[in-house]
Coordinates of C-alpha atoms and ligand atoms in Angstrom, one line a residue:
M13 CA 44.4 30.0 2.8
T14 CA 40.8 31.2 3.3
D15 CA 40.4 34.4 5.1
Y16 CA 37.4 35.6 6.9
D17 CA 36.5 38.3 9.5
V18 CA 34.9 35.8 12.0
V19 CA 35.1 32.2 12.8
V20 CA 32.6 30.6 14.7
I21 CA 33.4 27.5 16.6
G22 CA 30.3 25.8 17.3
A23 CA 26.8 25.2 15.6
G24 CA 24.7 25.4 18.8
I25 CA 22.1 28.0 19.3
H26 CA 25.1 30.4 20.3
G27 CA 27.2 29.8 17.5
A28 CA 24.2 30.3 15.1
G29 CA 23.0 33.4 16.6
A30 CA 26.7 35.0 16.6
A31 CA 26.9 33.9 12.9
Q32 CA 23.6 35.2 12.0
A33 CA 24.4 38.5 13.9
A34 CA 27.9 38.8 12.2
A35 CA 26.5 37.9 8.8
A36 CA 23.8 40.6 9.3
K37 CA 26.7 43.4 9.5
G38 CA 28.2 42.3 6.4
L39 CA 30.9 40.5 8.1
S40 CA 32.4 37.4 6.2
V41 CA 32.0 34.4 8.7
L42 CA 32.7 30.8 8.7
V43 CA 31.3 28.3 11.4
I44 CA 33.2 25.2 12.2
E45 CA 31.0 22.3 13.5
R46 CA 32.7 19.2 14.6
R47 CA 29.4 17.1 14.4
E48 CA 27.4 16.4 11.5
A49 CA 24.8 18.8 11.7
A50 CA 23.9 21.9 13.8
G51 CA 22.0 21.9 17.0
V52 CA 22.8 18.1 18.0
E53 CA 24.4 18.8 21.5
T54 CA 23.1 20.8 24.4
S55 CA 20.7 22.7 21.9
R56 CA 18.5 19.8 21.4
A57 CA 18.5 18.6 24.8
S58 CA 16.9 21.8 26.7
S59 CA 13.5 21.9 28.2
K60 CA 12.6 23.4 25.2
L61 CA 11.1 26.5 27.0
I62 CA 11.2 29.9 25.7
H63 CA 10.8 31.8 29.1
G64 CA 12.0 34.4 31.2
G65 CA 12.4 31.5 34.1
L66 CA 10.0 32.3 36.6
R67 CA 12.0 30.5 39.3
Y68 CA 15.2 33.2 38.7
L69 CA 13.1 35.7 40.4
E70 CA 13.7 33.8 43.8
T71 CA 17.4 34.3 43.3
F72 CA 16.9 37.8 42.1
Q73 CA 18.2 37.3 38.6
V74 CA 15.5 40.1 37.2
R75 CA 17.7 41.5 34.5
L76 CA 18.1 38.1 33.0
V77 CA 14.3 37.2 33.4
Y78 CA 13.5 40.6 31.7
E79 CA 16.1 40.3 29.0
C80 CA 14.6 36.6 28.1
L81 CA 11.0 37.9 28.4
R82 CA 11.9 40.5 25.8
E83 CA 13.6 37.8 23.5
Q84 CA 10.3 35.6 24.1
R85 CA 8.4 38.4 22.4
N86 CA 10.8 39.0 19.7
L87 CA 10.6 35.0 19.1
L88 CA 6.8 34.9 19.0
R89 CA 6.9 37.4 16.3
N90 CA 10.0 36.4 14.2
A91 CA 9.1 32.7 14.3
P92 CA 5.6 31.8 15.1
H93 CA 6.1 28.6 13.4
L94 CA 8.6 27.7 15.9
V95 CA 7.7 29.4 19.0
R96 CA 4.1 29.1 20.6
R97 CA 2.3 30.1 23.3
S98 CA 1.4 27.5 26.0
D99 CA -0.6 27.6 29.3
F100 CA 1.5 26.7 32.0
Y101 CA -0.1 25.8 35.7
I102 CA 1.6 25.6 38.9
P103 CA -0.2 23.4 41.6
V104 CA 0.0 24.4 45.4
Y105 CA -0.4 21.9 47.9
R106 CA -0.7 22.0 51.9
Q107 CA 2.9 20.9 52.1
S108 CA 4.5 23.0 49.1
Q109 CA 7.6 25.1 50.1
R110 CA 6.2 28.0 48.1
S111 CA 2.8 29.3 49.6
A112 CA -0.1 30.4 47.1
W113 CA 0.2 34.1 47.9
W114 CA 4.5 33.7 47.2
V115 CA 3.5 31.8 43.8
Y116 CA 1.0 34.7 43.0
L117 CA 3.5 37.2 44.1
G118 CA 6.4 35.7 41.6
L119 CA 3.7 35.5 38.7
C120 CA 2.7 39.0 39.2
C121 CA 6.4 40.2 39.2
Y122 CA 6.9 37.9 36.1
Q123 CA 3.9 39.3 34.3
L124 CA 4.9 42.9 34.7
L125 CA 8.5 42.0 33.4
A126 CA 6.9 40.6 30.6
G127 CA 5.0 43.6 30.0
G128 CA 1.6 42.0 30.4
A129 CA -1.3 42.5 32.2
L130 CA -2.0 40.8 35.8
R131 CA -5.5 39.4 34.4
D132 CA -3.8 37.0 32.3
I133 CA -2.6 35.3 35.5
E134 CA -5.5 33.1 36.5
R135 CA -6.1 31.3 39.8
V136 CA -8.0 28.2 38.5
P137 CA -11.3 27.5 40.2
E138 CA -12.0 24.3 42.1
S139 CA -14.3 23.1 39.6
R140 CA -11.7 22.7 37.1
W141 CA -9.1 20.9 39.0
G142 CA -10.4 17.6 37.9
S143 CA -9.9 18.1 34.5
L144 CA -6.3 19.0 34.9
G145 CA -5.4 15.4 35.7
L146 CA -3.4 16.4 38.9
Q147 CA -3.3 14.7 42.5
E148 CA -6.0 16.6 44.1
Q149 CA -5.2 15.6 47.8
D150 CA -4.2 18.5 49.8
L151 CA -4.3 20.7 46.6
T152 CA -5.1 24.4 47.7
A153 CA -4.7 26.3 44.5
V154 CA -3.9 26.2 41.0
F155 CA -2.5 29.1 39.0
R156 CA -2.4 29.6 35.2
Y157 CA -0.2 31.8 33.3
S158 CA 1.1 32.2 29.8
D159 CA 4.8 31.4 28.7
A160 CA 6.2 29.7 25.3
Q161 CA 7.6 26.1 24.1
T162 CA 9.7 25.7 21.0
D163 CA 11.6 22.9 19.4
D164 CA 15.1 24.0 20.3
Q165 CA 17.0 22.0 17.4
A166 CA 14.6 23.1 14.9
L167 CA 15.2 26.8 16.3
T168 CA 18.9 26.2 16.1
R169 CA 18.9 25.2 12.4
A170 CA 16.3 28.1 11.7
V171 CA 18.9 30.6 13.2
L172 CA 21.9 29.0 11.2
E173 CA 19.9 29.1 8.1
S174 CA 19.3 32.6 8.6
A175 CA 22.9 33.0 8.9
V176 CA 23.6 31.2 5.8
S177 CA 20.8 33.3 3.6
L178 CA 22.9 36.5 4.9
G179 CA 26.1 34.9 3.7
A180 CA 27.9 32.8 6.5
E181 CA 29.3 29.6 5.5
V182 CA 29.2 26.3 7.6
R183 CA 31.5 23.3 7.6
F184 CA 30.4 20.5 9.2
N185 CA 32.3 17.8 10.4
V186 CA 35.6 19.7 11.1
A187 CA 37.3 20.5 14.4
P188 CA 40.6 22.5 14.6
A189 CA 43.5 20.7 16.0
R190 CA 45.4 24.0 16.8
I191 CA 44.7 27.8 16.9
E192 CA 47.3 30.7 16.6
Y193 CA 47.3 34.2 17.1
I194 CA 49.7 36.6 15.4
E195 CA 47.8 39.5 14.7
N196 CA 45.1 37.2 12.9
Y197 CA 43.9 33.7 14.0
T198 CA 45.0 30.7 12.0
L199 CA 43.1 27.6 12.4
T200 CA 44.8 24.5 11.5
F201 CA 42.9 21.2 10.9
P202 CA 43.8 17.7 11.3
D203 CA 44.6 17.2 7.5
G204 CA 46.8 20.2 7.3
S205 CA 44.6 22.8 5.9
A206 CA 43.7 26.1 7.8
V207 CA 41.9 29.2 7.6
R208 CA 42.7 32.5 8.7
C209 CA 40.4 35.2 10.5
R210 CA 40.6 38.5 12.4
A211 CA 38.3 37.6 15.1
L212 CA 37.5 34.2 16.8
V213 CA 34.1 33.3 18.7
N214 CA 34.3 30.1 20.9
A215 CA 30.6 29.0 21.0
A216 CA 31.6 25.2 21.8
G217 CA 29.0 25.2 24.8
P218 CA 30.4 22.8 27.3
W219 CA 33.7 22.1 25.5
A220 CA 34.7 25.8 25.2
N221 CA 37.2 25.5 27.6
E222 CA 38.9 22.5 25.5
V223 CA 38.7 24.7 22.6
A224 CA 40.4 27.8 24.3
A225 CA 42.9 25.3 25.3
L226 CA 43.9 24.7 21.7
G227 CA 45.3 28.2 21.4
G228 CA 46.5 29.0 24.9
L229 CA 43.0 31.2 25.2
P230 CA 41.4 32.2 28.6
Q231 CA 39.5 29.4 30.3
Q232 CA 36.5 29.8 32.7
D233 CA 36.4 28.2 36.0
L234 CA 32.9 26.3 35.8
D235 CA 30.9 23.5 36.5
W236 CA 29.3 21.1 34.4
V237 CA 25.7 20.2 35.5
Q238 CA 23.7 17.5 33.6
G239 CA 20.1 17.7 33.1
T240 CA 18.1 14.6 32.0
H241 CA 14.6 14.4 30.7
I242 CA 12.3 11.4 30.0
V243 CA 9.5 11.1 27.5
L244 CA 6.5 9.1 28.6
R245 CA 4.5 7.3 26.1
Q246 CA 1.3 9.0 28.0
P247 CA -0.8 11.3 25.8
A248 CA 0.0 15.0 26.3
F249 CA -1.8 17.2 28.7
S250 CA -3.1 20.5 27.3
G251 CA -1.0 22.4 29.3
C252 CA 2.4 22.5 31.0
F253 CA 2.9 21.6 34.6
Y254 CA 5.5 23.5 36.9
V255 CA 5.8 21.3 40.1
E256 CA 8.0 21.0 43.1
A257 CA 9.7 17.6 43.2
P258 CA 8.2 16.1 46.7
Q259 CA 12.0 14.7 47.2
D260 CA 13.8 18.0 47.3
G261 CA 11.4 20.9 46.5
R262 CA 13.2 21.2 43.2
A263 CA 11.2 22.8 40.4
V264 CA 10.4 20.0 37.6
F265 CA 8.2 20.7 34.1
V266 CA 5.7 18.2 33.0
L267 CA 5.3 19.2 29.5
P268 CA 3.8 18.3 26.1
W269 CA 6.2 17.4 23.5
R270 CA 5.3 15.7 20.3
G271 CA 1.9 14.4 21.6
L272 CA 3.7 12.4 24.6
T273 CA 4.7 14.1 27.8
M274 CA 8.2 15.2 28.9
V275 CA 9.6 15.4 32.6
G276 CA 12.6 17.3 33.5
T277 CA 15.0 18.4 34.6
T278 CA 17.7 16.8 37.1
E279 CA 20.8 18.7 38.2
V280 CA 23.9 16.7 38.6
V281 CA 27.4 18.0 38.6
L282 CA 29.8 16.1 36.3
T283 CA 33.7 15.7 36.1
Q284 CA 33.4 15.9 32.4
P285 CA 31.3 17.3 30.0
K286 CA 29.9 14.3 28.8
A287 CA 26.0 13.6 29.4
S288 CA 25.0 10.3 30.4
P289 CA 21.5 10.0 32.0
T290 CA 21.8 7.6 35.4
Q291 CA 19.1 5.3 36.4
E292 CA 18.9 7.3 39.4
E293 CA 17.7 10.3 37.6
I294 CA 15.3 8.5 35.9
N295 CA 13.9 6.9 39.0
Y296 CA 13.6 10.7 40.4
L297 CA 11.6 12.0 37.5
L298 CA 9.3 8.9 37.4
A299 CA 8.6 9.6 41.2
V300 CA 7.7 13.3 40.3
Y301 CA 5.5 12.4 37.5
N302 CA 3.7 9.6 39.4
H303 CA 3.3 11.9 42.7
Y304 CA 1.4 14.5 40.8
F305 CA -0.3 12.8 38.3
P306 CA -1.5 9.3 40.4
K307 CA -4.6 8.7 37.8
S308 CA -2.0 8.1 34.7
Q309 CA 0.8 6.4 36.5
C310 CA 3.9 5.6 34.5
N311 CA 6.6 3.1 34.9
A312 CA 9.9 2.2 33.2
G313 CA 8.1 0.6 30.6
D314 CA 6.2 3.6 29.5
I315 CA 9.6 5.5 28.5
E316 CA 9.7 6.5 25.1
E317 CA 12.8 8.3 25.2
V318 CA 15.7 9.7 27.9
F319 CA 18.0 12.7 26.9
A320 CA 20.6 14.9 28.6
G321 CA 22.3 17.7 28.2
V322 CA 25.1 19.5 29.9
R323 CA 24.6 22.9 31.5
V324 CA 27.9 25.2 32.0
L325 CA 27.5 27.0 35.5
P326 CA 29.9 29.4 37.2
K327 CA 32.1 27.5 39.9
D328 CA 30.3 27.8 42.8
Q329 CA 29.7 26.3 46.5
R330 CA 25.9 26.8 46.0
Q331 CA 23.4 24.2 44.7
A332 CA 23.1 24.1 41.0
N333 CA 19.4 25.5 40.7
K334 CA 20.6 28.6 42.8
R335 CA 23.5 29.8 41.0
S336 CA 23.4 32.4 38.1
R337 CA 22.0 31.5 34.7
E338 CA 23.9 34.9 33.0
T339 CA 26.1 34.2 30.0
L340 CA 29.9 34.6 30.9
Y341 CA 32.4 36.0 28.3
A342 CA 35.9 35.4 28.2
T343 CA 37.9 37.8 25.9
A344 CA 41.6 38.2 25.0
N345 CA 44.1 39.5 22.3
A346 CA 42.7 42.9 22.3
G347 CA 39.1 41.9 22.2
T348 CA 39.5 39.8 19.0
Y349 CA 38.6 36.7 20.9
I350 CA 35.3 35.9 22.6
G351 CA 34.5 32.8 24.5
I352 CA 30.7 32.3 25.3
Y353 CA 29.8 30.5 28.4
G354 CA 26.4 28.9 29.9
G355 CA 23.2 31.2 29.4
K356 CA 19.8 30.3 27.7
L357 CA 18.3 29.2 24.4
T358 CA 15.7 31.9 24.9
S359 CA 18.4 34.8 25.0
Y360 CA 20.7 33.7 22.2
R361 CA 20.0 36.6 20.0
A362 CA 20.9 39.1 23.2
T363 CA 24.1 37.1 23.8
A364 CA 24.8 37.3 20.0
D365 CA 24.3 41.2 19.9
K366 CA 26.5 41.6 23.0
V367 CA 29.3 39.4 21.1
L368 CA 28.9 41.8 18.3
R369 CA 29.2 44.7 20.1
M370 CA 32.0 43.3 21.9
L371 CA 33.7 42.8 18.5
T372 CA 32.7 46.2 16.8
P373 CA 35.9 48.0 17.8
V374 CA 38.0 45.6 16.1
L375 CA 35.8 44.9 13.1
R376 CA 34.2 48.2 12.2
D377 CA 35.9 48.8 9.2
S378 CA 34.6 45.7 7.6
M379 CA 30.9 46.3 8.7
R380 CA 28.9 46.9 5.8
G381 CA 25.2 45.9 6.5
N382 CA 23.5 47.2 9.4
T383 CA 20.6 44.8 9.9
S384 CA 19.4 44.1 13.2
T385 CA 18.7 40.4 14.0
E386 CA 15.8 41.8 16.2
T387 CA 13.3 42.1 13.4
I388 CA 14.6 39.4 11.0
A389 CA 11.8 36.5 10.7
L390 CA 13.5 33.0 10.9
P391 CA 13.0 30.7 7.9
Ligands
FAD8 C1 19.1 20.2 30.9 C2 18.8 21.5 30.2 C3 17.6 22.2 30.1 C4 17.8 23.5 29.5 N1 16.5 24.2 29.5 C5 16.4 25.5 28.9 C6 15.1 25.9 28.8 O1 14.3 25.4 28.5 N2 15.2 27.1 27.8 C7 16.3 27.9 27.7 O2 16.3 29.1 27.4 N3 17.4 27.5 28.0 C8 17.7 26.0 28.5 N4 18.8 25.4 28.6 C9 20.0 26.2 28.4 C10 20.2 26.0 26.6 O3 19.9 24.6 26.2 C11 21.9 26.3 26.6 O4 22.2 27.5 26.9 C12 22.1 26.3 24.9 O5 21.6 25.4 24.2 C13 23.6 26.2 24.8 O6 24.0 26.1 23.4 P1 25.6 26.4 23.0 O7 25.5 26.6 21.6 O8 26.3 27.2 23.9 O9 26.0 25.1 23.2 P2 25.7 23.7 22.2 O10 24.2 23.6 22.0 O11 26.4 22.3 23.0 O12 26.7 23.8 20.7 C14 28.2 23.6 21.0 C15 28.5 23.0 20.1 O13 30.0 23.2 19.6 C16 30.4 21.9 19.1 N5 31.8 21.6 19.6 C17 32.5 21.5 20.7 N6 33.5 21.3 20.3 C18 33.8 21.6 19.2 C19 35.3 21.5 18.5 N7 36.3 21.5 19.0 N8 35.2 21.9 16.9 C20 34.2 22.4 16.7 N9 32.9 22.3 16.9 C21 32.7 22.0 18.5 C22 29.3 20.8 19.3 O14 29.3 19.8 18.6 C23 28.1 21.5 19.5 O15 27.3 21.6 18.5 C24 19.0 24.2 29.5 C25 20.2 23.7 29.3 C26 20.0 22.4 29.8 C27 21.4 21.7 29.7

């Protein structure tokens, strides 16, 4: 039986990040992924934004926004080939739920949290509105600010590659059948083989409770919320648009993606962690797009791709878009087990840092390196 300091279950962004942080500390690490490659589940179905989350300021998630904006700066420095700055436009209409001054106030707070200058927020002059392609009827203001975009799957794979270059091992197409804890963890696979480890990180994303159940480990009370995107065969606009869905006032993005136009996302509470976009979601997103971009109307025949991912959110009576986006952790067995729930692509490194800090008391004697992932350039 092979022994490791840490086994990480799941090769999404959180598993890759935790493996990178652990390997950077000189720990022996094994990542187990049941699929054929890294980043093939939630971490390829996001809105692909590396952002603080402007709208989280409305629910006072200031710490989260600040942390994400700090991680955005790190990623722009460490992975400029994977994360790039983009112009974001927010149009305000006579009927918008958020007034121009409210949007401007939010942007000022956002910019200050990002450590940027207020002069980087622009109130776009009316003479340029026409070039943006937006619906101009009842338009009262357009603001421009800067945020960042990535390729989420490529980012996840780069973080895992970095972990491997630091010594982590990865096994694809395997999933444990049983987890036992008696001083150490023993993970037994369906073929009868097993691995042993001192600490276990459960980074199975929407399936983290299923993995926890294999070893009687603590589970979280959560909701699975599906978010769908559509990619339209419509040449990408030169910027990103942050609009209010006319149907319900929710924030929806219209973004350039591989030369085409991506629109998302929705929020549908599921009973199982299984993403499956519905016709209703597709119609909703098409209607949002056509409402704001009447000069380049699209219909179902213009859809190139539809994809959906599952968010893990704390169980709550509130609407999904009002709930906390903070990462949640479950711990057990004197701090040797950590389950990661929810969180953001943007803040994966901060999450991994927290996981490593939690594991330090039990793995200190095996920690040899002291490299901070904050400065590691991604391949
Ligand atoms: C619609 C949507 C839009 C989003 N947009 C953004 C955004 O723009 N910016 C942002 O910062 N964040 C965004 N997020 C959040 C972000 O995408 C997620 O927080 C993040 O991708 C979750 O990564 P993860 O590693 O926890 O989960 P996953 O990427 O799902 O990885 C979990 C992995 O565990 C594996 N696994 C599961 N069970 C087992 C098992 N038994 N054995 C072995 N392996 C197993 C799975 O195969 C999977 O590969 C968005 C989320 C959604 C759903």
